[in-house]
Tab-separated table of C-alpha atoms in Angstrom:
chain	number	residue	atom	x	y	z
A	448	UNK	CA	0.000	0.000	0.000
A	449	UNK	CA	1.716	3.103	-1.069
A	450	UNK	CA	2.098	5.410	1.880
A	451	UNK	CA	3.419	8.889	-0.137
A	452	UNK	CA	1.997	9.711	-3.098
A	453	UNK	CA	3.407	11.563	-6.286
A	454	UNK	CA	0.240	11.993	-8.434
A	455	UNK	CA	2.371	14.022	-10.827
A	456	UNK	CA	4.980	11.836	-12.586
A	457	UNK	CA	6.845	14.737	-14.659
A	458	UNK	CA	6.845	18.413	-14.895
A	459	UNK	CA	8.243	20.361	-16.915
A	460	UNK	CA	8.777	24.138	-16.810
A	461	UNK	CA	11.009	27.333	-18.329
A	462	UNK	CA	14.135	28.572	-16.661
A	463	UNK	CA	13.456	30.881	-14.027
A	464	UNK	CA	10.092	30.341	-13.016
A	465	UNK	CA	8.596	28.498	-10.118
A	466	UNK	CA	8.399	24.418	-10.341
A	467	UNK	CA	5.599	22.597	-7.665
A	468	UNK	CA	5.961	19.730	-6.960
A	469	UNK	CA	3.558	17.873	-4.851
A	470	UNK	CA	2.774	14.895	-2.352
A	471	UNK	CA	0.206	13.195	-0.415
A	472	UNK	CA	0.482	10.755	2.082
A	473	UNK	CA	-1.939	8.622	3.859
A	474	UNK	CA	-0.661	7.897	7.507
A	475	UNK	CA	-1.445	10.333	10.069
A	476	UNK	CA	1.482	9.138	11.718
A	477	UNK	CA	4.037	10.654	9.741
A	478	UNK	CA	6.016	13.582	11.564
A	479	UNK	CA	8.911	14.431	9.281
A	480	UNK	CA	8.696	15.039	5.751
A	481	UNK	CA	11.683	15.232	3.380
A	482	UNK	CA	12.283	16.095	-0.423
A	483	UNK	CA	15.514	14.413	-2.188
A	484	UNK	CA	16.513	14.399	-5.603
A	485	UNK	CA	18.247	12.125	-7.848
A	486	UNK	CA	19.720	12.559	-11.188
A	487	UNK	CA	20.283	9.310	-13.556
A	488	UNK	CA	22.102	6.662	-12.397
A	489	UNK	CA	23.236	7.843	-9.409
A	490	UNK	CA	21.954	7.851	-5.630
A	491	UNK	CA	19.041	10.363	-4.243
A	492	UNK	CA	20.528	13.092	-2.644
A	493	UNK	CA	18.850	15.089	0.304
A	494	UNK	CA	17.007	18.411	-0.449
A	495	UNK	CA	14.948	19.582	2.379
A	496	UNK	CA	12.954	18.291	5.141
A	497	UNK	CA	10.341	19.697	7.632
A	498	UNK	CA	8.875	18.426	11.021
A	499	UNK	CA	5.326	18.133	11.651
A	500	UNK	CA	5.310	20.779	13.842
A	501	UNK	CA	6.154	23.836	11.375
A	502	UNK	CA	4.298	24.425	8.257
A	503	UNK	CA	7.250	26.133	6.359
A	504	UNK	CA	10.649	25.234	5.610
A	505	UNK	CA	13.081	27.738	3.571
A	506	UNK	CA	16.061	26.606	2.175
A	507	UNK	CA	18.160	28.863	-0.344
A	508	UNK	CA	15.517	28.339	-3.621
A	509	UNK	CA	13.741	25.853	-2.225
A	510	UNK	CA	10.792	25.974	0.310
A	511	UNK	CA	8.806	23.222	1.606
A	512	UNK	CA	5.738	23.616	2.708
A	513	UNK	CA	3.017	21.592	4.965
A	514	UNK	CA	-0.753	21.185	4.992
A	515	UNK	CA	-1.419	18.767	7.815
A	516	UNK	CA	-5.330	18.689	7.681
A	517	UNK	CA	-5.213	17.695	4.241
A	518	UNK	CA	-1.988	15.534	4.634
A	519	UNK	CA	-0.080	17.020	1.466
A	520	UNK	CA	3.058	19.168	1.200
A	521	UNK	CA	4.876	20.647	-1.748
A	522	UNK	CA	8.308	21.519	-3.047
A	523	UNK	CA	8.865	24.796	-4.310
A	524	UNK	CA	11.640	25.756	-6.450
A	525	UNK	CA	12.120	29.735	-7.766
A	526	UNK	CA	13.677	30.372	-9.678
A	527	UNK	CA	14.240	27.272	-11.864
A	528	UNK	CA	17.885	26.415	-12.931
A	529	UNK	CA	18.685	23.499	-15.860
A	530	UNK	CA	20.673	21.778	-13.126
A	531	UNK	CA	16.978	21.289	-11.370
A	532	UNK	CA	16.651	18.527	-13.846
A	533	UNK	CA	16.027	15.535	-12.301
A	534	UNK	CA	13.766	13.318	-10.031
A	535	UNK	CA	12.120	14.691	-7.112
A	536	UNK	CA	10.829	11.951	-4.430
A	537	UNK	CA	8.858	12.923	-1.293
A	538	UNK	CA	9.772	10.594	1.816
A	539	UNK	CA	7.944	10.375	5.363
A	540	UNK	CA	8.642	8.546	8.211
A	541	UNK	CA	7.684	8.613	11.489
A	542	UNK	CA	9.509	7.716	14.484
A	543	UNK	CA	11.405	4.448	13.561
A	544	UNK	CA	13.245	6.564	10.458
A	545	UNK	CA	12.265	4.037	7.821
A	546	UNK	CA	11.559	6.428	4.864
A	547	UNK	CA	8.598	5.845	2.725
A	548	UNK	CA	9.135	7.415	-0.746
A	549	UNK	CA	6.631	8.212	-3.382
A	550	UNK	CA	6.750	6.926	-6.873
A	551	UNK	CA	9.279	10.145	-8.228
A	552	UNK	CA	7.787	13.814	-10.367
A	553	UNK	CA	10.393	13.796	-13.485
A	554	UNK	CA	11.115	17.723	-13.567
A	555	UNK	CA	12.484	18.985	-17.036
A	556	UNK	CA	13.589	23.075	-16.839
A	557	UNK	CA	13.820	24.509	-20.484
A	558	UNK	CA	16.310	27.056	-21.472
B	278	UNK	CA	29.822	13.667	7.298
B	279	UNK	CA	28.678	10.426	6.436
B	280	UNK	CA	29.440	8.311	2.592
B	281	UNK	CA	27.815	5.373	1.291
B	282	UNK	CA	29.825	2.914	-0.939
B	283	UNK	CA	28.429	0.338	-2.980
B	284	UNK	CA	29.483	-1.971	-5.600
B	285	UNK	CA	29.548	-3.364	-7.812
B	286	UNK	CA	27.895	-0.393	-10.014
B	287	UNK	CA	26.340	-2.999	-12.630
B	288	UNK	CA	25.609	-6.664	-12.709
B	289	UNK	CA	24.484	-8.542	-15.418
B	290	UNK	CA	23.520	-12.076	-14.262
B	291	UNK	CA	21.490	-14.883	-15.603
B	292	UNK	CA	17.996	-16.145	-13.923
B	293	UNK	CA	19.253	-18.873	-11.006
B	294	UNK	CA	22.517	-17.231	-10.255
B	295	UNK	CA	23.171	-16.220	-7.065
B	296	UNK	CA	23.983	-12.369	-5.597
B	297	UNK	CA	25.809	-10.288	-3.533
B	298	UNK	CA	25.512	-6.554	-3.271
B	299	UNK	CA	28.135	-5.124	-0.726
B	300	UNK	CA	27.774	-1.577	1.005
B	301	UNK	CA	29.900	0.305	3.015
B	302	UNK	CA	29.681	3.770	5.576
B	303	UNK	CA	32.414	5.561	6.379
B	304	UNK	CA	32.032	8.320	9.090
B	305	UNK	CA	29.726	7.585	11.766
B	306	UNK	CA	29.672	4.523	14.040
B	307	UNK	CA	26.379	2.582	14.501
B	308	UNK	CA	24.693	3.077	11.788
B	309	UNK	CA	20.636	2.155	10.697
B	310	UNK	CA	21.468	0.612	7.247
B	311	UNK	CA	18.825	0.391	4.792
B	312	UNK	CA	18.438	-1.510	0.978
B	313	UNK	CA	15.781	0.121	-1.220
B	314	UNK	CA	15.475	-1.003	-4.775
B	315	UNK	CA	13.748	1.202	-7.212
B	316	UNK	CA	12.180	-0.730	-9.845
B	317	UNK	CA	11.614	1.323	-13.295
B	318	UNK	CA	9.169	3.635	-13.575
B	319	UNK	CA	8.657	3.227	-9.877
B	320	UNK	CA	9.589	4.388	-6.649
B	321	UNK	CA	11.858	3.365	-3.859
B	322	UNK	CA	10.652	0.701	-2.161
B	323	UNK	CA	12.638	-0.576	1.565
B	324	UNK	CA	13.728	-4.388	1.651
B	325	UNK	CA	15.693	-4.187	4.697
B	326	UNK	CA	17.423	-2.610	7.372
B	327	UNK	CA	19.307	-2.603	10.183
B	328	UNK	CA	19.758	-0.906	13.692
B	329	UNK	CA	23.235	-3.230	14.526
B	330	UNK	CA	25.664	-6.197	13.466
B	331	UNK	CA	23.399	-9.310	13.354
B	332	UNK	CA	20.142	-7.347	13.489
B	333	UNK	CA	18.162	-7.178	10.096
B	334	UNK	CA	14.131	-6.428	9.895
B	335	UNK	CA	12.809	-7.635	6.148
B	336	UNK	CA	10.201	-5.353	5.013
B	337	UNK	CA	8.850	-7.212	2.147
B	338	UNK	CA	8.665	-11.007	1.755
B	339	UNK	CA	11.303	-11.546	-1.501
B	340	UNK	CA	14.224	-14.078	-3.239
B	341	UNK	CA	16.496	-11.739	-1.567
B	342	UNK	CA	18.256	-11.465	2.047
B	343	UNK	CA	20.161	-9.220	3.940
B	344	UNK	CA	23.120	-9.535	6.232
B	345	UNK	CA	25.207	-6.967	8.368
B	346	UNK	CA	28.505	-8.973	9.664
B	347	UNK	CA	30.305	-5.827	10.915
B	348	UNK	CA	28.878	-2.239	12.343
B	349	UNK	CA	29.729	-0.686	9.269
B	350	UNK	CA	28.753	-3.741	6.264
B	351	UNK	CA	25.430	-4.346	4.833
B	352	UNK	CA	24.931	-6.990	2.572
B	353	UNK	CA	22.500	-7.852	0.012
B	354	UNK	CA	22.171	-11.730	-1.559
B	355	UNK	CA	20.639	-13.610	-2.891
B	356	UNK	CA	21.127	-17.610	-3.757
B	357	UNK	CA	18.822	-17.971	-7.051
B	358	UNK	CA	17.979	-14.784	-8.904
B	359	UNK	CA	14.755	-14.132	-10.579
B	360	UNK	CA	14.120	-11.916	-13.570
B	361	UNK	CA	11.976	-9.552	-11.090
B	362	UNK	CA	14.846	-9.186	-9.289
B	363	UNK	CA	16.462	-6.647	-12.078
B	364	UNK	CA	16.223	-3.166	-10.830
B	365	UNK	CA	18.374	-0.291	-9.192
B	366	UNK	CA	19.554	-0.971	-5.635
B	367	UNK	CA	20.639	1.476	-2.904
B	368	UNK	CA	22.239	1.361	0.373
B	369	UNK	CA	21.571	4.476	2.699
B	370	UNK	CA	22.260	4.906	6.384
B	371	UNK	CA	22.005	7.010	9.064
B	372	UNK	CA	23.201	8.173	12.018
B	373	UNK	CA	21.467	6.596	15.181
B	374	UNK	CA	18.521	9.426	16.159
B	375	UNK	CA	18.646	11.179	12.264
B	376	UNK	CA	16.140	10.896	9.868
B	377	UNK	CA	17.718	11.632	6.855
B	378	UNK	CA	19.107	9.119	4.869
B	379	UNK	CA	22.289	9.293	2.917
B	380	UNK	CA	22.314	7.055	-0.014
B	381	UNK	CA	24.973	5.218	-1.939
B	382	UNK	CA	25.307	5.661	-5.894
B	383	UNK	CA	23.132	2.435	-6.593
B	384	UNK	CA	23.811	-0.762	-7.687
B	385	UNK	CA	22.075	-1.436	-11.301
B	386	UNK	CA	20.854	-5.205	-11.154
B	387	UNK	CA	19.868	-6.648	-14.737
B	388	UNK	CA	18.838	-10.911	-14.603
B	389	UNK	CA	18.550	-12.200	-18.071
């Protein structure tokens, strides 16, 4: 039963404007939320993460931000570079840090 | 900071051979060490992990198993390989308390 959900499996968007990405998860459980990103053949790298307690998370170009009543958060990146290429995947977990991962949003940023 | 090594990069293997995928984590002691396999067009899924040597929690009943003889070794195996078995595999750990994951580069599995 998939856990995290990444309804979205590509996106693609022009250089310099904003990219959403967003997730859904099912288990109320989940307290920490993170966004990590993987280009082709290599291993996912970590982005950003928030705790269940905030409902914003700031990083450089990237924000993350957290609904909890309707169990979804996004991934906002502004402005859009051509090294944003690459797969996005939304992980939860809560308390025994075993990640659950959704299925991966394919971003493509155009020149 | 913590690193993740894994090898071999890619395996080509033939159905009924057997496996072993080795991983590696330099800079932190007492790991959790995790396998995830992302199968195409899909998303990772967690076959095992581990919270010390000897301890290993399967989260998915498979042809594979898992085995962690030292602190900082994770093993993945398997003694007849199916064609379902083919995919991307990738160690992560973490330190004990975190809850991000650092991953290795992946190991890309393909059983002809």
């Amino acid at each position: 039963d998939q856990q995290v959900k990444q309804n979205s499996p590509s996106l693609s968007v022009q250089e310099g404007r904003i990219s959403i990405l967003n997730c859904d998860y099912t288990n109320s459980m989940f307290d920490y939320f993170l966004w990590y990103k993987k280009y082709p053949a290599e291993g996912p790298t970590f982005l950003i993460s928030i705790s269940s307690i905030k409902d914003k998370n700031e990083d450089g170009r990237f924000t993350v931000f957290l609904n909890k009543s309707a169990k979804h958060l996004s991934l906002h990146i502004v402005p859009s570079q051509p090294g944003d290429s690459a797969v996005y995947f939304c992980a939860a977990s809560h308390n025994d840090y075993k990640l659950s991962f959704g299925a991966g949003t394919t971003v493509t940023v155009r020149a | 900071s913590q690193t993740i090594h894994q090898w071999p990069a890619t395996l080509v293997q033939p159905v009924g051979s057997p496996l072993s995928l080795e991983c590696t984590v330099e800079g932190t002691s007492n790991p959790n060490l995790y396998w995830y396999r992302q199968a195409a067009g899909r998303g990772l899924q967690l076959l095992f992990y581990s919270v010390g040597i000897g301890q290993i929690s399967s989260e998915v009943p498979q042809n594979l198993s898992a085995s962690r003889p030292q602190d900082r070794q994770f093993i993945l195996s398997s003694k007849k390989l199916l064609l379902s078995d083919s995919g991307f595999y990738l160690c992560s750990g973490s330190s004990s308390g975190a809850n991000v994951l650092t991953f290795g580069a992946g190991s890309r599995l393909t059983v002809l």
